[in-house]
JSON list of C-alpha atoms in Angstrom, two decimals:
[
{"chain": "A", "resi": 12, "resn": "MET", "atom": "CA", "xyz": [178.73, 218.07, 243.44]},
{"chain": "A", "resi": 13, "resn": "LEU", "atom": "CA", "xyz": [174.97, 218.58, 242.84]},
{"chain": "A", "resi": 14, "resn": "PHE", "atom": "CA", "xyz": [172.97, 216.15, 240.60]},
{"chain": "A", "resi": 15, "resn": "GLU", "atom": "CA", "xyz": [169.45, 217.22, 239.67]},
{"chain": "A", "resi": 16, "resn": "PHE", "atom": "CA", "xyz": [167.82, 214.06, 238.68]},
{"chain": "A", "resi": 17, "resn": "ASP", "atom": "CA", "xyz": [165.44, 215.42, 236.09]},
{"chain": "A", "resi": 18, "resn": "LYS", "atom": "CA", "xyz": [168.75, 216.49, 234.23]},
{"chain": "A", "resi": 19, "resn": "ILE", "atom": "CA", "xyz": [170.52, 213.09, 234.21]},
{"chain": "A", "resi": 20, "resn": "THR", "atom": "CA", "xyz": [169.43, 209.75, 232.63]},
{"chain": "A", "resi": 21, "resn": "PRO", "atom": "CA", "xyz": [167.80, 207.03, 234.80]},
{"chain": "A", "resi": 22, "resn": "GLU", "atom": "CA", "xyz": [170.77, 204.96, 234.45]},
{"chain": "A", "resi": 23, "resn": "ILE", "atom": "CA", "xyz": [172.96, 207.59, 236.23]},
{"chain": "A", "resi": 24, "resn": "GLY", "atom": "CA", "xyz": [170.38, 207.98, 238.95]},
{"chain": "A", "resi": 25, "resn": "TYR", "atom": "CA", "xyz": [170.17, 204.39, 239.42]},
{"chain": "A", "resi": 26, "resn": "LYS", "atom": "CA", "xyz": [173.93, 204.22, 239.91]},
{"chain": "A", "resi": 27, "resn": "LEU", "atom": "CA", "xyz": [174.01, 207.32, 242.37]},
{"chain": "A", "resi": 28, "resn": "LEU", "atom": "CA", "xyz": [171.26, 205.63, 244.37]},
{"chain": "A", "resi": 29, "resn": "THR", "atom": "CA", "xyz": [172.52, 202.19, 244.66]},
{"chain": "A", "resi": 30, "resn": "SER", "atom": "CA", "xyz": [176.28, 203.40, 245.44]},
{"chain": "A", "resi": 31, "resn": "THR", "atom": "CA", "xyz": [175.23, 205.74, 248.28]},
{"chain": "A", "resi": 32, "resn": "ILE", "atom": "CA", "xyz": [172.19, 204.09, 250.12]},
{"chain": "A", "resi": 33, "resn": "THR", "atom": "CA", "xyz": [174.28, 201.10, 251.40]},
{"chain": "A", "resi": 34, "resn": "PRO", "atom": "CA", "xyz": [174.19, 198.69, 252.64]},
{"chain": "A", "resi": 35, "resn": "ARG", "atom": "CA", "xyz": [170.47, 197.56, 251.45]},
{"chain": "A", "resi": 36, "resn": "PRO", "atom": "CA", "xyz": [168.93, 194.55, 253.05]},
{"chain": "A", "resi": 37, "resn": "ILE", "atom": "CA", "xyz": [167.88, 191.98, 250.53]},
{"chain": "A", "resi": 38, "resn": "ALA", "atom": "CA", "xyz": [164.22, 190.39, 250.04]},
{"chain": "A", "resi": 39, "resn": "TRP", "atom": "CA", "xyz": [164.88, 187.14, 248.60]},
{"chain": "A", "resi": 40, "resn": "ILE", "atom": "CA", "xyz": [161.09, 186.85, 247.64]},
{"chain": "A", "resi": 41, "resn": "SER", "atom": "CA", "xyz": [159.43, 183.57, 246.81]},
{"chain": "A", "resi": 42, "resn": "THR", "atom": "CA", "xyz": [156.31, 183.67, 245.07]},
{"chain": "A", "resi": 43, "resn": "LEU", "atom": "CA", "xyz": [153.83, 181.38, 243.09]},
{"chain": "A", "resi": 44, "resn": "GLY", "atom": "CA", "xyz": [152.73, 181.83, 239.91]},
{"chain": "A", "resi": 45, "resn": "LEU", "atom": "CA", "xyz": [149.45, 181.53, 238.26]},
{"chain": "A", "resi": 46, "resn": "ASN", "atom": "CA", "xyz": [151.05, 178.52, 236.46]},
{"chain": "A", "resi": 47, "resn": "GLY", "atom": "CA", "xyz": [151.91, 177.06, 239.75]},
{"chain": "A", "resi": 48, "resn": "VAL", "atom": "CA", "xyz": [155.64, 177.48, 239.52]},
{"chain": "A", "resi": 49, "resn": "VAL", "atom": "CA", "xyz": [157.40, 178.48, 242.42]},
{"chain": "A", "resi": 50, "resn": "ASN", "atom": "CA", "xyz": [159.60, 181.45, 241.69]},
{"chain": "A", "resi": 51, "resn": "ALA", "atom": "CA", "xyz": [162.43, 183.26, 243.76]},
{"chain": "A", "resi": 52, "resn": "ALA", "atom": "CA", "xyz": [164.50, 186.32, 243.22]},
{"chain": "A", "resi": 53, "resn": "PRO", "atom": "CA", "xyz": [166.50, 188.77, 245.41]},
{"chain": "A", "resi": 54, "resn": "PHE", "atom": "CA", "xyz": [165.37, 192.50, 245.75]},
{"chain": "A", "resi": 55, "resn": "SER", "atom": "CA", "xyz": [167.38, 195.18, 247.44]},
{"chain": "A", "resi": 56, "resn": "PHE", "atom": "CA", "xyz": [164.76, 198.00, 247.20]},
{"chain": "A", "resi": 57, "resn": "PHE", "atom": "CA", "xyz": [163.39, 196.81, 250.52]},
{"chain": "A", "resi": 58, "resn": "ASN", "atom": "CA", "xyz": [162.80, 197.54, 254.10]},
{"chain": "A", "resi": 59, "resn": "ALA", "atom": "CA", "xyz": [160.35, 197.41, 256.98]},
{"chain": "A", "resi": 60, "resn": "MET", "atom": "CA", "xyz": [158.05, 200.62, 257.11]},
{"chain": "A", "resi": 61, "resn": "GLY", "atom": "CA", "xyz": [156.31, 199.77, 260.54]},
{"chain": "A", "resi": 62, "resn": "HIS", "atom": "CA", "xyz": [154.89, 197.62, 263.12]},
{"chain": "A", "resi": 63, "resn": "THR", "atom": "CA", "xyz": [151.12, 198.22, 263.70]},
{"chain": "A", "resi": 64, "resn": "PRO", "atom": "CA", "xyz": [150.51, 196.41, 261.40]},
{"chain": "A", "resi": 65, "resn": "PRO", "atom": "CA", "xyz": [153.76, 195.15, 260.50]},
{"chain": "A", "resi": 66, "resn": "THR", "atom": "CA", "xyz": [154.62, 196.05, 257.21]},
{"chain": "A", "resi": 67, "resn": "VAL", "atom": "CA", "xyz": [157.51, 195.81, 254.59]},
{"chain": "A", "resi": 68, "resn": "ALA", "atom": "CA", "xyz": [157.81, 197.71, 251.40]},
{"chain": "A", "resi": 69, "resn": "VAL", "atom": "CA", "xyz": [159.56, 196.46, 248.09]},
{"chain": "A", "resi": 70, "resn": "GLY", "atom": "CA", "xyz": [160.43, 198.36, 245.07]},
{"chain": "A", "resi": 71, "resn": "LEU", "atom": "CA", "xyz": [159.77, 196.16, 241.89]},
{"chain": "A", "resi": 72, "resn": "VAL", "atom": "CA", "xyz": [161.81, 197.67, 238.90]},
{"chain": "A", "resi": 73, "resn": "LYS", "atom": "CA", "xyz": [160.98, 196.44, 235.46]},
{"chain": "A", "resi": 74, "resn": "ASP", "atom": "CA", "xyz": [163.66, 195.25, 232.77]},
{"chain": "A", "resi": 75, "resn": "GLY", "atom": "CA", "xyz": [163.66, 197.44, 229.72]},
{"chain": "A", "resi": 76, "resn": "VAL", "atom": "CA", "xyz": [163.45, 194.50, 227.54]},
{"chain": "A", "resi": 77, "resn": "ARG", "atom": "CA", "xyz": [161.91, 191.29, 229.97]},
{"chain": "A", "resi": 78, "resn": "GLY", "atom": "CA", "xyz": [159.67, 193.35, 231.68]},
{"chain": "A", "resi": 79, "resn": "TRP", "atom": "CA", "xyz": [158.89, 192.40, 235.29]},
{"chain": "A", "resi": 80, "resn": "LYS", "atom": "CA", "xyz": [160.90, 189.81, 236.94]},
{"chain": "A", "resi": 81, "resn": "ASP", "atom": "CA", "xyz": [158.54, 186.86, 237.24]},
{"chain": "A", "resi": 82, "resn": "SER", "atom": "CA", "xyz": [158.54, 187.11, 241.05]},
{"chain": "A", "resi": 83, "resn": "ALA", "atom": "CA", "xyz": [157.13, 190.60, 240.57]},
{"chain": "A", "resi": 84, "resn": "ARG", "atom": "CA", "xyz": [154.66, 189.50, 238.23]},
{"chain": "A", "resi": 85, "resn": "ASN", "atom": "CA", "xyz": [153.50, 187.02, 240.75]},
{"chain": "A", "resi": 86, "resn": "ILE", "atom": "CA", "xyz": [153.34, 189.38, 243.52]},
{"chain": "A", "resi": 87, "resn": "LEU", "atom": "CA", "xyz": [150.95, 191.70, 241.53]},
{"chain": "A", "resi": 88, "resn": "ASP", "atom": "CA", "xyz": [148.93, 188.75, 240.12]},
{"chain": "A", "resi": 89, "resn": "THR", "atom": "CA", "xyz": [148.53, 187.11, 243.46]},
{"chain": "A", "resi": 90, "resn": "GLY", "atom": "CA", "xyz": [149.02, 189.65, 246.19]},
{"chain": "A", "resi": 91, "resn": "GLU", "atom": "CA", "xyz": [151.01, 187.10, 248.36]},
{"chain": "A", "resi": 92, "resn": "PHE", "atom": "CA", "xyz": [154.72, 186.58, 248.79]},
{"chain": "A", "resi": 93, "resn": "VAL", "atom": "CA", "xyz": [157.52, 185.51, 251.14]},
{"chain": "A", "resi": 94, "resn": "VAL", "atom": "CA", "xyz": [160.39, 187.58, 252.12]},
{"chain": "A", "resi": 95, "resn": "ASN", "atom": "CA", "xyz": [163.24, 185.38, 253.11]},
{"chain": "A", "resi": 96, "resn": "LEU", "atom": "CA", "xyz": [166.39, 186.94, 254.49]},
{"chain": "A", "resi": 97, "resn": "VAL", "atom": "CA", "xyz": [169.93, 186.02, 253.36]},
{"chain": "A", "resi": 98, "resn": "PRO", "atom": "CA", "xyz": [172.91, 184.91, 255.46]},
{"chain": "A", "resi": 99, "resn": "GLU", "atom": "CA", "xyz": [176.25, 184.76, 254.21]},
{"chain": "A", "resi": 100, "resn": "ALA", "atom": "CA", "xyz": [176.13, 180.85, 253.93]},
{"chain": "A", "resi": 101, "resn": "LEU", "atom": "CA", "xyz": [173.27, 181.20, 251.20]},
{"chain": "A", "resi": 102, "resn": "ALA", "atom": "CA", "xyz": [174.78, 184.05, 249.25]},
{"chain": "A", "resi": 103, "resn": "GLU", "atom": "CA", "xyz": [175.71, 181.84, 246.30]},
{"chain": "A", "resi": 104, "resn": "ALA", "atom": "CA", "xyz": [172.32, 180.33, 246.15]},
{"chain": "A", "resi": 105, "resn": "MET", "atom": "CA", "xyz": [170.56, 183.88, 246.37]},
{"chain": "A", "resi": 106, "resn": "ASN", "atom": "CA", "xyz": [172.80, 184.98, 243.45]},
{"chain": "A", "resi": 107, "resn": "ALA", "atom": "CA", "xyz": [171.89, 182.03, 241.41]},
{"chain": "A", "resi": 108, "resn": "THR", "atom": "CA", "xyz": [168.30, 182.71, 241.76]},
{"chain": "A", "resi": 109, "resn": "SER", "atom": "CA", "xyz": [168.97, 186.03, 240.12]},
{"chain": "A", "resi": 110, "resn": "ALA", "atom": "CA", "xyz": [169.38, 184.43, 236.55]},
{"chain": "A", "resi": 111, "resn": "ALA", "atom": "CA", "xyz": [167.05, 185.41, 233.71]},
{"chain": "A", "resi": 112, "resn": "VAL", "atom": "CA", "xyz": [165.02, 182.52, 233.28]},
{"chain": "A", "resi": 113, "resn": "GLY", "atom": "CA", "xyz": [161.34, 181.96, 231.80]},
{"chain": "A", "resi": 114, "resn": "PRO", "atom": "CA", "xyz": [158.40, 181.74, 234.14]},
{"chain": "A", "resi": 115, "resn": "GLU", "atom": "CA", "xyz": [158.20, 177.87, 233.67]},
{"chain": "A", "resi": 116, "resn": "VAL", "atom": "CA", "xyz": [161.35, 177.68, 235.27]},
{"chain": "A", "resi": 117, "resn": "SER", "atom": "CA", "xyz": [161.75, 177.60, 239.26]},
{"chain": "A", "resi": 118, "resn": "GLU", "atom": "CA", "xyz": [164.86, 179.28, 240.43]},
{"chain": "A", "resi": 119, "resn": "LEU", "atom": "CA", "xyz": [164.69, 177.18, 243.44]},
{"chain": "A", "resi": 120, "resn": "GLY", "atom": "CA", "xyz": [165.62, 174.13, 241.68]},
{"chain": "A", "resi": 121, "resn": "LEU", "atom": "CA", "xyz": [168.34, 175.90, 239.67]},
{"chain": "A", "resi": 122, "resn": "ALA", "atom": "CA", "xyz": [169.90, 176.93, 243.10]},
{"chain": "A", "resi": 123, "resn": "GLY", "atom": "CA", "xyz": [169.58, 173.62, 244.72]},
{"chain": "A", "resi": 124, "resn": "LEU", "atom": "CA", "xyz": [166.86, 175.03, 247.52]},
{"chain": "A", "resi": 125, "resn": "GLU", "atom": "CA", "xyz": [164.37, 173.19, 249.42]},
{"chain": "A", "resi": 126, "resn": "ALA", "atom": "CA", "xyz": [160.87, 174.93, 249.91]},
{"chain": "A", "resi": 127, "resn": "ALA", "atom": "CA", "xyz": [158.81, 174.65, 253.15]},
{"chain": "A", "resi": 128, "resn": "ALA", "atom": "CA", "xyz": [155.31, 175.35, 253.22]},
{"chain": "A", "resi": 129, "resn": "SER", "atom": "CA", "xyz": [153.99, 178.68, 254.49]},
{"chain": "A", "resi": 130, "resn": "LEU", "atom": "CA", "xyz": [151.08, 178.75, 256.98]},
{"chain": "A", "resi": 131, "resn": "HIS", "atom": "CA", "xyz": [149.04, 181.48, 255.73]},
{"chain": "A", "resi": 132, "resn": "VAL", "atom": "CA", "xyz": [149.84, 182.40, 252.10]},
{"chain": "A", "resi": 133, "resn": "LYS", "atom": "CA", "xyz": [150.14, 179.97, 249.21]},
{"chain": "A", "resi": 134, "resn": "PRO", "atom": "CA", "xyz": [153.69, 180.56, 248.50]},
{"chain": "A", "resi": 135, "resn": "PRO", "atom": "CA", "xyz": [156.23, 178.44, 250.04]},
{"chain": "A", "resi": 136, "resn": "ARG", "atom": "CA", "xyz": [159.32, 179.80, 251.93]},
{"chain": "A", "resi": 137, "resn": "ILE", "atom": "CA", "xyz": [163.07, 178.85, 251.52]},
{"chain": "A", "resi": 138, "resn": "ALA", "atom": "CA", "xyz": [163.45, 176.19, 254.05]},
{"chain": "A", "resi": 139, "resn": "ALA", "atom": "CA", "xyz": [167.44, 177.25, 254.30]},
{"chain": "A", "resi": 140, "resn": "ALA", "atom": "CA", "xyz": [166.54, 180.83, 255.00]},
{"chain": "A", "resi": 141, "resn": "PRO", "atom": "CA", "xyz": [166.95, 181.69, 258.84]},
{"chain": "A", "resi": 142, "resn": "VAL", "atom": "CA", "xyz": [163.94, 184.04, 258.58]},
{"chain": "A", "resi": 143, "resn": "ALA", "atom": "CA", "xyz": [160.94, 184.09, 256.43]},
{"chain": "A", "resi": 144, "resn": "PHE", "atom": "CA", "xyz": [157.82, 186.52, 256.61]},
{"chain": "A", "resi": 145, "resn": "GLU", "atom": "CA", "xyz": [154.75, 185.52, 255.08]},
{"chain": "A", "resi": 146, "resn": "CYS", "atom": "CA", "xyz": [153.27, 188.60, 253.45]},
{"chain": "A", "resi": 147, "resn": "GLU", "atom": "CA", "xyz": [149.84, 189.53, 251.89]},
{"chain": "A", "resi": 148, "resn": "MET", "atom": "CA", "xyz": [149.74, 192.95, 249.56]},
{"chain": "A", "resi": 149, "resn": "LEU", "atom": "CA", "xyz": [148.12, 195.84, 251.23]},
{"chain": "A", "resi": 150, "resn": "SER", "atom": "CA", "xyz": [148.73, 198.31, 248.40]},
{"chain": "A", "resi": 151, "resn": "SER", "atom": "CA", "xyz": [150.98, 198.98, 245.26]},
{"chain": "A", "resi": 152, "resn": "VAL", "atom": "CA", "xyz": [151.83, 202.35, 244.04]},
{"chain": "A", "resi": 153, "resn": "VAL", "atom": "CA", "xyz": [152.97, 203.08, 240.68]},
{"chain": "A", "resi": 154, "resn": "THR", "atom": "CA", "xyz": [156.05, 205.55, 240.93]},
{"chain": "A", "resi": 155, "resn": "GLY", "atom": "CA", "xyz": [156.90, 205.63, 237.20]},
{"chain": "A", "resi": 156, "resn": "PRO", "atom": "CA", "xyz": [156.36, 203.72, 233.95]},
{"chain": "A", "resi": 157, "resn": "MET", "atom": "CA", "xyz": [159.25, 201.13, 234.97]},
{"chain": "A", "resi": 158, "resn": "GLN", "atom": "CA", "xyz": [158.65, 200.72, 238.66]},
{"chain": "A", "resi": 159, "resn": "THR", "atom": "CA", "xyz": [156.12, 199.99, 241.19]},
{"chain": "A", "resi": 160, "resn": "VAL", "atom": "CA", "xyz": [156.61, 200.11, 245.39]},
{"chain": "A", "resi": 161, "resn": "VAL", "atom": "CA", "xyz": [154.33, 197.06, 247.01]},
{"chain": "A", "resi": 162, "resn": "ILE", "atom": "CA", "xyz": [153.29, 197.34, 250.54]},
{"chain": "A", "resi": 163, "resn": "GLY", "atom": "CA", "xyz": [152.74, 193.96, 251.99]},
{"chain": "A", "resi": 164, "resn": "ARG", "atom": "CA", "xyz": [151.33, 193.21, 255.54]},
{"chain": "A", "resi": 165, "resn": "VAL", "atom": "CA", "xyz": [153.46, 190.60, 257.62]},
{"chain": "A", "resi": 166, "resn": "VAL", "atom": "CA", "xyz": [151.02, 187.99, 258.77]},
{"chain": "A", "resi": 167, "resn": "ALA", "atom": "CA", "xyz": [153.72, 185.40, 259.96]},
{"chain": "A", "resi": 168, "resn": "ALA", "atom": "CA", "xyz": [157.52, 185.08, 260.79]},
{"chain": "A", "resi": 169, "resn": "HIS", "atom": "CA", "xyz": [159.40, 181.79, 260.60]},
{"chain": "A", "resi": 170, "resn": "ILE", "atom": "CA", "xyz": [162.97, 182.30, 262.80]},
{"chain": "A", "resi": 171, "resn": "ALA", "atom": "CA", "xyz": [165.27, 179.81, 263.21]},
{"chain": "A", "resi": 172, "resn": "ASP", "atom": "CA", "xyz": [165.09, 178.32, 266.60]},
{"chain": "A", "resi": 173, "resn": "ALA", "atom": "CA", "xyz": [168.90, 178.59, 267.22]},
{"chain": "A", "resi": 174, "resn": "VAL", "atom": "CA", "xyz": [168.52, 182.46, 266.97]},
{"chain": "A", "resi": 175, "resn": "VAL", "atom": "CA", "xyz": [165.56, 182.97, 269.25]},
{"chain": "A", "resi": 176, "resn": "LEU", "atom": "CA", "xyz": [166.94, 184.17, 272.79]},
{"chain": "A", "resi": 177, "resn": "ASP", "atom": "CA", "xyz": [163.36, 185.04, 274.43]},
{"chain": "A", "resi": 178, "resn": "ALA", "atom": "CA", "xyz": [160.25, 183.92, 272.15]},
{"chain": "A", "resi": 179, "resn": "GLU", "atom": "CA", "xyz": [157.83, 185.84, 274.84]},
{"chain": "A", "resi": 180, "resn": "ARG", "atom": "CA", "xyz": [160.08, 189.05, 274.58]},
{"chain": "A", "resi": 181, "resn": "GLY", "atom": "CA", "xyz": [160.70, 188.68, 270.95]},
{"chain": "A", "resi": 182, "resn": "TYR", "atom": "CA", "xyz": [164.46, 188.62, 271.58]},
{"chain": "A", "resi": 183, "resn": "ILE", "atom": "CA", "xyz": [166.55, 187.45, 268.79]},
{"chain": "A", "resi": 184, "resn": "ASP", "atom": "CA", "xyz": [170.37, 187.00, 268.45]},
{"chain": "A", "resi": 185, "resn": "THR", "atom": "CA", "xyz": [170.70, 189.34, 265.47]},
{"chain": "A", "resi": 186, "resn": "PRO", "atom": "CA", "xyz": [174.52, 188.71, 264.63]},
{"chain": "A", "resi": 187, "resn": "ALA", "atom": "CA", "xyz": [173.90, 184.96, 264.78]},
{"chain": "A", "resi": 188, "resn": "LEU", "atom": "CA", "xyz": [171.94, 185.33, 261.59]},
{"chain": "A", "resi": 189, "resn": "GLY", "atom": "CA", "xyz": [175.15, 186.33, 259.63]},
{"chain": "A", "resi": 190, "resn": "LEU", "atom": "CA", "xyz": [172.90, 188.44, 257.13]},
{"chain": "A", "resi": 191, "resn": "ILE", "atom": "CA", "xyz": [174.38, 190.25, 254.14]},
{"chain": "A", "resi": 192, "resn": "GLY", "atom": "CA", "xyz": [173.25, 193.46, 252.17]},
{"chain": "A", "resi": 193, "resn": "ARG", "atom": "CA", "xyz": [173.66, 194.77, 248.91]},
{"chain": "A", "resi": 194, "resn": "MET", "atom": "CA", "xyz": [176.47, 197.31, 248.38]},
{"chain": "A", "resi": 195, "resn": "HIS", "atom": "CA", "xyz": [177.74, 199.42, 245.54]},
{"chain": "A", "resi": 196, "resn": "GLY", "atom": "CA", "xyz": [178.10, 198.10, 241.95]},
{"chain": "A", "resi": 197, "resn": "ALA", "atom": "CA", "xyz": [177.42, 194.74, 240.15]},
{"chain": "A", "resi": 198, "resn": "GLY", "atom": "CA", "xyz": [178.12, 191.85, 242.52]},
{"chain": "A", "resi": 199, "resn": "TRP", "atom": "CA", "xyz": [179.22, 193.82, 245.93]},
{"chain": "A", "resi": 200, "resn": "TYR", "atom": "CA", "xyz": [177.93, 192.71, 249.23]},
{"chain": "A", "resi": 201, "resn": "ALA", "atom": "CA", "xyz": [178.22, 193.77, 252.93]},
{"chain": "A", "resi": 202, "resn": "ARG", "atom": "CA", "xyz": [178.55, 191.29, 256.04]},
{"chain": "A", "resi": 203, "resn": "SER", "atom": "CA", "xyz": [177.02, 192.50, 259.06]},
{"chain": "A", "resi": 204, "resn": "THR", "atom": "CA", "xyz": [179.84, 191.48, 261.39]},
{"chain": "A", "resi": 205, "resn": "ASP", "atom": "CA", "xyz": [181.57, 194.79, 262.05]},
{"chain": "A", "resi": 206, "resn": "LEU", "atom": "CA", "xyz": [179.04, 196.46, 264.79]},
{"chain": "A", "resi": 207, "resn": "PHE", "atom": "CA", "xyz": [179.25, 199.36, 267.25]},
{"chain": "A", "resi": 208, "resn": "GLN", "atom": "CA", "xyz": [176.43, 200.72, 269.48]},
{"chain": "A", "resi": 209, "resn": "LEU", "atom": "CA", "xyz": [175.35, 204.17, 270.64]},
{"chain": "A", "resi": 210, "resn": "GLU", "atom": "CA", "xyz": [172.88, 204.89, 273.53]},
{"chain": "A", "resi": 211, "resn": "ARG", "atom": "CA", "xyz": [170.19, 206.82, 272.71]},
{"chain": "A", "resi": 212, "resn": "PRO", "atom": "CA", "xyz": [170.09, 210.60, 274.47]},
{"chain": "A", "resi": 213, "resn": "LYS", "atom": "CA", "xyz": [167.65, 210.67, 277.28]},
{"chain": "A", "resi": 214, "resn": "ALA", "atom": "CA", "xyz": [164.80, 212.86, 277.08]},
{"chain": "A", "resi": 215, "resn": "GLY", "atom": "CA", "xyz": [165.36, 216.51, 278.74]},
{"chain": "A", "resi": 216, "resn": "SER", "atom": "CA", "xyz": [169.29, 216.09, 278.42]},
{"chain": "A", "resi": 217, "resn": "GLY", "atom": "CA", "xyz": [169.47, 218.58, 275.56]},
{"chain": "A", "resi": 218, "resn": "GLY", "atom": "CA", "xyz": [170.94, 222.01, 276.06]}
]
């Protein structure tokens, strides 16, 4: 069936995108507001976009009533954020930080999470997260009246010692991270445990 996006509602378009582009990695973003409050919220319109310089992109979507999430507003206001990655062990805590609360409330406190200081940016990272990327905003692109894409430069990565196999060669025990991703519909997630491997074709082997 063909869906032409200029002929369907944004709500239907959202459902088509989020139910087919799966699994999506989760950026569990911690920020520091101009009011001094640390906020945290999960964003699944997210991925790495390059490595020279290392960059990530996050899609910020406005709510029709509340506007920007506090974390999104803080990114645009300050240009700094931390992308924490989400293991299954922290899924409940991550979900708790998606609650719609005012900017004066820290979601870290609601979820019983501890913050840890970052090295290069003011927002702290989530101490329990196995991976945290300190980011400085390179640019933002308004893609519509209700959404903006933020591109961030990764200036530092905190990775749990237990999963670092060889620091000099950048080898990480990825399966041991136990990360989860967003799936279709409300409340659905995927584990990253059912894996398979394919070898990339060698140059010149094609017919």
